[in-house]
Amino acid sequence: MIFCVEDDEAASNIAAYALETAGFQVQSFENGRDFFEALRTEKPELILLDIMLPGEDGISILKKLRADQSTRNIPVIMTTAKGTEFDKVTGLDLGADDYLVKPFGMLEMVSRVRAVLRRTTPPETVDEVLRAGNVELNEAAHIVSVDGKPLALTLKEYSLLELFMKNPDRVFDRETLLMKIWNSDYSGDTRTVDVHVGTLRSKLGSSGDMIQTVRGVGYKLVTV
């Protein structure tokens, strides 16, 4: 939803039509009073805010938006017929995200709206979940589960399992595992790899058989 605060009915109607044609929902307001009333029940994705309004002007409205915790992060594009440097600097200094000088093209307006939304909308967080048999590894939450039950692993065990699950059927020699998991400066010998793989297998229970020993080389995770 985009809120358009514009007292010129013709300009408001044209802007609403252009935005709706581009796939946005639009609600228009002629003054700050009606705009703030609507904000009580709905928060828009973006606000198109004219500076020259009857009663309370756009600069004053912008100040209130940025001072309120519930609205301070809503992106605002200021519009004005003046186009003076003072208006532009004042609006941007107060937290406007962009600025349009009238008369502006509708395609330009839609393009600016999309650009501001791309810039200000946080990307969706998608949990990266790796699966092998009945084992799941959630990278975002740093949780490993077997048959849906959380498993307690040490950091090295977790890192080993993550590496294996990201590279199914790939054979890793012990030296490579030392370099990747313990880093290249690790001063121990390759037996520490065998110990950690052994405890990892044990904790995985019957699923531990997925981590197979490649004689004379190292280990790999086998998927069925």
mmCIF file of C-alpha atoms in Angstrom:
data_model
loop_
_atom_site.group_PDB
_atom_site.id
_atom_site.type_symbol
_atom_site.label_atom_id
_atom_site.label_comp_id
_atom_site.label_asym_id
_atom_site.label_seq_id
_atom_site.Cartn_x
_atom_site.Cartn_y
_atom_site.Cartn_z
ATOM 1 C CA MET A 1 0.000 0.000 0.000
ATOM 2 C CA ILE A 2 1.234 3.484 -0.928
ATOM 3 C CA PHE A 3 -0.179 6.604 0.721
ATOM 4 C CA CYS A 4 -0.264 9.656 -1.522
ATOM 5 C CA VAL A 5 -0.672 12.992 0.272
ATOM 6 C CA GLU A 6 -1.522 15.565 -2.401
ATOM 7 C CA ASP A 7 -4.104 18.378 -2.307
ATOM 8 C CA ASP A 8 -4.302 18.736 -6.111
ATOM 9 C CA GLU A 9 -7.065 16.259 -7.006
ATOM 10 C CA ALA A 10 -6.035 15.941 -10.652
ATOM 11 C CA ALA A 11 -2.398 15.288 -9.790
ATOM 12 C CA SER A 12 -3.424 12.825 -7.088
ATOM 13 C CA ASN A 13 -5.693 10.902 -9.457
ATOM 14 C CA ILE A 14 -3.004 10.666 -12.143
ATOM 15 C CA ALA A 15 -0.390 9.468 -9.646
ATOM 16 C CA ALA A 16 -2.794 6.891 -8.198
ATOM 17 C CA TYR A 17 -3.676 5.608 -11.676
ATOM 18 C CA ALA A 18 -0.017 5.250 -12.664
ATOM 19 C CA LEU A 19 0.890 3.426 -9.462
ATOM 20 C CA GLU A 20 -2.137 1.119 -9.616
ATOM 21 C CA THR A 21 -1.337 0.310 -13.245
ATOM 22 C CA ALA A 22 2.151 -0.659 -12.045
ATOM 23 C CA GLY A 23 0.628 -3.072 -9.527
ATOM 24 C CA PHE A 24 0.553 -0.985 -6.347
ATOM 25 C CA GLN A 25 -2.398 -0.279 -4.081
ATOM 26 C CA VAL A 26 -2.886 3.419 -3.420
ATOM 27 C CA GLN A 27 -4.789 5.503 -0.897
ATOM 28 C CA SER A 28 -4.924 9.279 -1.429
ATOM 29 C CA PHE A 29 -5.295 12.121 1.072
ATOM 30 C CA GLU A 30 -5.776 15.849 0.562
ATOM 31 C CA ASN A 31 -4.378 16.944 3.935
ATOM 32 C CA GLY A 32 -2.295 15.864 6.887
ATOM 33 C CA ARG A 33 -5.271 15.397 9.194
ATOM 34 C CA ASP A 34 -6.863 12.631 7.106
ATOM 35 C CA PHE A 35 -3.452 11.104 6.444
ATOM 36 C CA PHE A 36 -2.565 10.775 10.140
ATOM 37 C CA GLU A 37 -6.024 9.376 10.858
ATOM 38 C CA ALA A 38 -5.418 6.588 8.339
ATOM 39 C CA LEU A 39 -1.965 5.881 9.803
ATOM 40 C CA ARG A 40 -3.611 4.803 13.040
ATOM 41 C CA THR A 41 -5.029 1.702 11.368
ATOM 42 C CA GLU A 42 -2.615 0.981 8.522
ATOM 43 C CA LYS A 43 1.071 1.530 7.840
ATOM 44 C CA PRO A 44 1.926 1.901 4.136
ATOM 45 C CA GLU A 45 5.008 0.575 2.359
ATOM 46 C CA LEU A 46 5.837 4.079 1.118
ATOM 47 C CA ILE A 47 4.510 7.647 1.336
ATOM 48 C CA LEU A 48 4.380 10.180 -1.498
ATOM 49 C CA LEU A 49 4.257 13.480 0.359
ATOM 50 C CA ASP A 50 3.667 16.898 -1.193
ATOM 51 C CA ILE A 51 5.371 19.799 0.571
ATOM 52 C CA MET A 52 2.727 22.424 -0.181
ATOM 53 C CA LEU A 53 -0.439 21.286 1.577
ATOM 54 C CA PRO A 54 -3.363 23.139 3.143
ATOM 55 C CA GLY A 55 -2.977 23.403 6.907
ATOM 56 C CA GLU A 56 0.041 21.412 7.995
ATOM 57 C CA ASP A 57 2.712 21.322 5.303
ATOM 58 C CA GLY A 58 4.775 18.330 4.146
ATOM 59 C CA ILE A 59 7.920 19.335 6.019
ATOM 60 C CA SER A 60 6.037 19.389 9.323
ATOM 61 C CA ILE A 61 4.417 16.035 8.508
ATOM 62 C CA LEU A 62 7.810 14.537 7.674
ATOM 63 C CA LYS A 63 9.208 15.698 11.019
ATOM 64 C CA LYS A 64 6.354 13.952 12.847
ATOM 65 C CA LEU A 65 6.821 10.759 10.841
ATOM 66 C CA ARG A 66 10.509 10.585 11.651
ATOM 67 C CA ALA A 67 9.940 11.385 15.332
ATOM 68 C CA ASP A 68 7.408 8.556 15.785
ATOM 69 C CA GLN A 69 8.813 5.080 16.449
ATOM 70 C CA SER A 70 5.981 3.426 14.521
ATOM 71 C CA THR A 71 6.516 5.444 11.326
ATOM 72 C CA ARG A 72 10.159 6.517 11.323
ATOM 73 C CA ASN A 73 11.232 3.719 8.974
ATOM 74 C CA ILE A 74 8.500 4.170 6.371
ATOM 75 C CA PRO A 75 10.179 5.467 3.181
ATOM 76 C CA VAL A 76 9.023 8.930 2.064
ATOM 77 C CA ILE A 77 9.332 10.562 -1.343
ATOM 78 C CA MET A 78 8.774 14.319 -1.183
ATOM 79 C CA THR A 79 7.086 16.146 -4.075
ATOM 80 C CA THR A 80 6.865 19.881 -4.700
ATOM 81 C CA ALA A 81 6.287 22.409 -7.447
ATOM 82 C CA LYS A 82 8.986 24.672 -6.046
ATOM 83 C CA GLY A 83 12.077 22.665 -6.731
ATOM 84 C CA THR A 84 14.303 25.080 -4.866
ATOM 85 C CA GLU A 85 17.556 23.881 -3.351
ATOM 86 C CA PHE A 86 16.316 24.864 0.128
ATOM 87 C CA ASP A 87 13.259 22.600 -0.123
ATOM 88 C CA LYS A 88 15.344 19.704 -1.422
ATOM 89 C CA VAL A 89 18.075 19.968 1.211
ATOM 90 C CA THR A 90 15.557 20.489 4.021
ATOM 91 C CA GLY A 91 13.509 17.449 3.028
ATOM 92 C CA LEU A 92 16.514 15.164 2.649
ATOM 93 C CA ASP A 93 18.096 16.396 5.874
ATOM 94 C CA LEU A 94 14.890 15.584 7.744
ATOM 95 C CA GLY A 95 14.923 12.011 6.468
ATOM 96 C CA ALA A 96 13.152 11.967 3.109
ATOM 97 C CA ASP A 97 14.312 9.051 0.968
ATOM 98 C CA ASP A 98 13.935 10.795 -2.382
ATOM 99 C CA TYR A 99 12.642 13.972 -3.983
ATOM 100 C CA LEU A 100 10.499 14.672 -7.068
ATOM 101 C CA VAL A 101 10.099 18.134 -8.610
ATOM 102 C CA LYS A 102 6.809 18.887 -10.341
ATOM 103 C CA PRO A 103 5.967 18.460 -13.097
ATOM 104 C CA PHE A 104 7.418 14.957 -13.238
ATOM 105 C CA GLY A 105 6.615 12.051 -15.539
ATOM 106 C CA MET A 106 4.539 9.179 -14.228
ATOM 107 C CA LEU A 107 7.080 6.624 -15.447
ATOM 108 C CA GLU A 108 9.777 8.480 -13.531
ATOM 109 C CA MET A 109 7.626 8.488 -10.407
ATOM 110 C CA VAL A 110 6.940 4.745 -10.609
ATOM 111 C CA SER A 111 10.637 4.089 -11.225
ATOM 112 C CA ARG A 112 11.617 6.194 -8.189
ATOM 113 C CA VAL A 113 9.038 4.419 -6.016
ATOM 114 C CA ARG A 114 10.381 1.017 -7.019
ATOM 115 C CA ALA A 115 13.973 2.125 -6.475
ATOM 116 C CA VAL A 116 13.257 3.454 -2.985
ATOM 117 C CA LEU A 117 11.366 0.285 -2.050
ATOM 118 C CA ARG A 118 14.262 -1.868 -3.238
ATOM 119 C CA ARG A 119 16.688 0.231 -1.245
ATOM 120 C CA THR A 120 14.674 0.378 1.965
ATOM 121 C CA THR A 121 12.956 -3.013 2.104
ATOM 122 C CA PRO A 122 15.069 -5.548 4.001
ATOM 123 C CA PRO A 123 15.543 -8.826 2.189
ATOM 124 C CA GLU A 124 13.545 -11.739 3.403
ATOM 125 C CA THR A 125 15.478 -14.052 5.655
ATOM 126 C CA VAL A 126 15.328 -17.572 4.394
ATOM 127 C CA ASP A 127 16.694 -20.298 6.624
ATOM 128 C CA GLU A 128 19.256 -22.393 4.771
ATOM 129 C CA VAL A 129 18.444 -25.981 5.737
ATOM 130 C CA LEU A 130 20.702 -28.810 4.622
ATOM 131 C CA ARG A 131 19.261 -32.342 4.625
ATOM 132 C CA ALA A 132 20.807 -35.776 4.412
ATOM 133 C CA GLY A 133 18.559 -38.697 5.251
ATOM 134 C CA ASN A 134 16.894 -37.927 8.563
ATOM 135 C CA VAL A 135 19.531 -35.321 9.489
ATOM 136 C CA GLU A 136 18.795 -31.605 9.126
ATOM 137 C CA LEU A 137 21.265 -28.754 9.581
ATOM 138 C CA ASN A 138 19.807 -25.248 9.868
ATOM 139 C CA GLU A 139 22.627 -22.823 9.126
ATOM 140 C CA ALA A 140 20.696 -19.700 10.145
ATOM 141 C CA ALA A 141 19.772 -21.120 13.551
ATOM 142 C CA HIS A 142 22.971 -23.185 13.887
ATOM 143 C CA ILE A 143 20.929 -26.243 14.865
ATOM 144 C CA VAL A 144 21.348 -29.890 13.899
ATOM 145 C CA SER A 145 18.472 -32.307 14.368
ATOM 146 C CA VAL A 146 17.947 -36.019 13.790
ATOM 147 C CA ASP A 147 14.360 -37.128 13.249
ATOM 148 C CA GLY A 148 13.321 -33.647 14.379
ATOM 149 C CA LYS A 149 15.171 -33.859 17.701
ATOM 150 C CA PRO A 150 17.951 -31.283 18.344
ATOM 151 C CA LEU A 151 21.453 -32.665 18.591
ATOM 152 C CA ALA A 152 24.212 -31.202 20.777
ATOM 153 C CA LEU A 153 27.426 -30.903 18.779
ATOM 154 C CA THR A 154 30.700 -29.159 19.475
ATOM 155 C CA LEU A 155 31.720 -26.373 17.089
ATOM 156 C CA LYS A 156 34.197 -28.629 15.266
ATOM 157 C CA GLU A 157 31.677 -31.462 14.972
ATOM 158 C CA TYR A 158 29.118 -29.020 13.595
ATOM 159 C CA SER A 159 31.632 -27.619 11.099
ATOM 160 C CA LEU A 160 32.602 -31.115 9.934
ATOM 161 C CA LEU A 161 28.975 -32.126 9.426
ATOM 162 C CA GLU A 162 28.205 -28.867 7.613
ATOM 163 C CA LEU A 163 31.132 -29.401 5.244
ATOM 164 C CA PHE A 164 30.115 -32.984 4.524
ATOM 165 C CA MET A 165 26.444 -32.083 3.962
ATOM 166 C CA LYS A 166 27.346 -29.250 1.594
ATOM 167 C CA ASN A 167 29.539 -31.618 -0.408
ATOM 168 C CA PRO A 168 27.765 -34.997 -0.514
ATOM 169 C CA ASP A 169 29.756 -37.899 -2.000
ATOM 170 C CA ARG A 170 32.930 -35.827 -2.124
ATOM 171 C CA VAL A 171 35.967 -37.426 -0.524
ATOM 172 C CA PHE A 172 37.951 -35.189 1.851
ATOM 173 C CA ASP A 173 41.433 -36.245 2.866
ATOM 174 C CA ARG A 174 42.461 -35.621 6.449
ATOM 175 C CA GLU A 175 44.868 -32.815 5.576
ATOM 176 C CA THR A 176 42.099 -30.916 3.753
ATOM 177 C CA LEU A 177 39.766 -31.358 6.718
ATOM 178 C CA LEU A 178 42.470 -30.053 9.043
ATOM 179 C CA MET A 179 42.950 -26.985 6.866
ATOM 180 C CA LYS A 180 39.224 -26.232 6.447
ATOM 181 C CA ILE A 181 38.011 -26.962 9.979
ATOM 182 C CA TRP A 182 41.041 -26.267 12.152
ATOM 183 C CA ASN A 183 42.633 -23.751 9.717
ATOM 184 C CA SER A 184 45.996 -24.101 7.995
ATOM 185 C CA ASP A 185 47.994 -23.046 11.067
ATOM 186 C CA TYR A 186 46.746 -25.959 13.173
ATOM 187 C CA SER A 187 49.766 -27.709 14.641
ATOM 188 C CA GLY A 188 48.182 -31.045 15.531
ATOM 189 C CA ASP A 189 48.243 -34.231 13.461
ATOM 190 C CA THR A 190 45.544 -35.895 11.408
ATOM 191 C CA ARG A 191 44.484 -38.166 14.287
ATOM 192 C CA THR A 192 42.387 -35.323 15.654
ATOM 193 C CA VAL A 193 40.241 -35.584 12.513
ATOM 194 C CA ASP A 194 39.621 -39.272 13.180
ATOM 195 C CA VAL A 195 38.640 -38.550 16.784
ATOM 196 C CA HIS A 196 36.139 -35.838 15.838
ATOM 197 C CA VAL A 197 34.629 -37.874 13.015
ATOM 198 C CA GLY A 198 34.245 -40.737 15.443
ATOM 199 C CA THR A 199 32.382 -38.647 18.046
ATOM 200 C CA LEU A 200 30.240 -37.083 15.314
ATOM 201 C CA ARG A 201 29.224 -40.494 14.030
ATOM 202 C CA SER A 202 28.416 -41.603 17.552
ATOM 203 C CA LYS A 203 26.159 -38.614 18.201
ATOM 204 C CA LEU A 204 24.350 -39.086 14.901
ATOM 205 C CA GLY A 205 23.428 -42.622 15.957
ATOM 206 C CA SER A 206 22.286 -44.841 13.091
ATOM 207 C CA SER A 207 22.656 -41.852 10.750
ATOM 208 C CA GLY A 208 26.383 -41.801 11.481
ATOM 209 C CA ASP A 209 26.827 -44.547 8.875
ATOM 210 C CA MET A 210 26.363 -41.850 6.203
ATOM 211 C CA ILE A 211 29.877 -40.646 6.984
ATOM 212 C CA GLN A 212 32.038 -43.336 5.443
ATOM 213 C CA THR A 213 35.755 -43.956 5.664
ATOM 214 C CA VAL A 214 37.637 -44.029 2.377
ATOM 215 C CA ARG A 215 40.644 -46.202 3.210
ATOM 216 C CA GLY A 216 43.967 -44.526 2.750
ATOM 217 C CA VAL A 217 42.332 -41.184 1.943
ATOM 218 C CA GLY A 218 39.771 -39.731 4.359
ATOM 219 C CA TYR A 219 36.008 -39.400 4.660
ATOM 220 C CA LYS A 220 32.876 -38.670 2.680
ATOM 221 C CA LEU A 221 29.156 -38.354 3.322
ATOM 222 C CA VAL A 222 27.155 -40.812 1.245
ATOM 223 C CA THR A 223 23.611 -39.940 0.206
ATOM 224 C CA VAL A 224 21.118 -42.615 -0.751
#
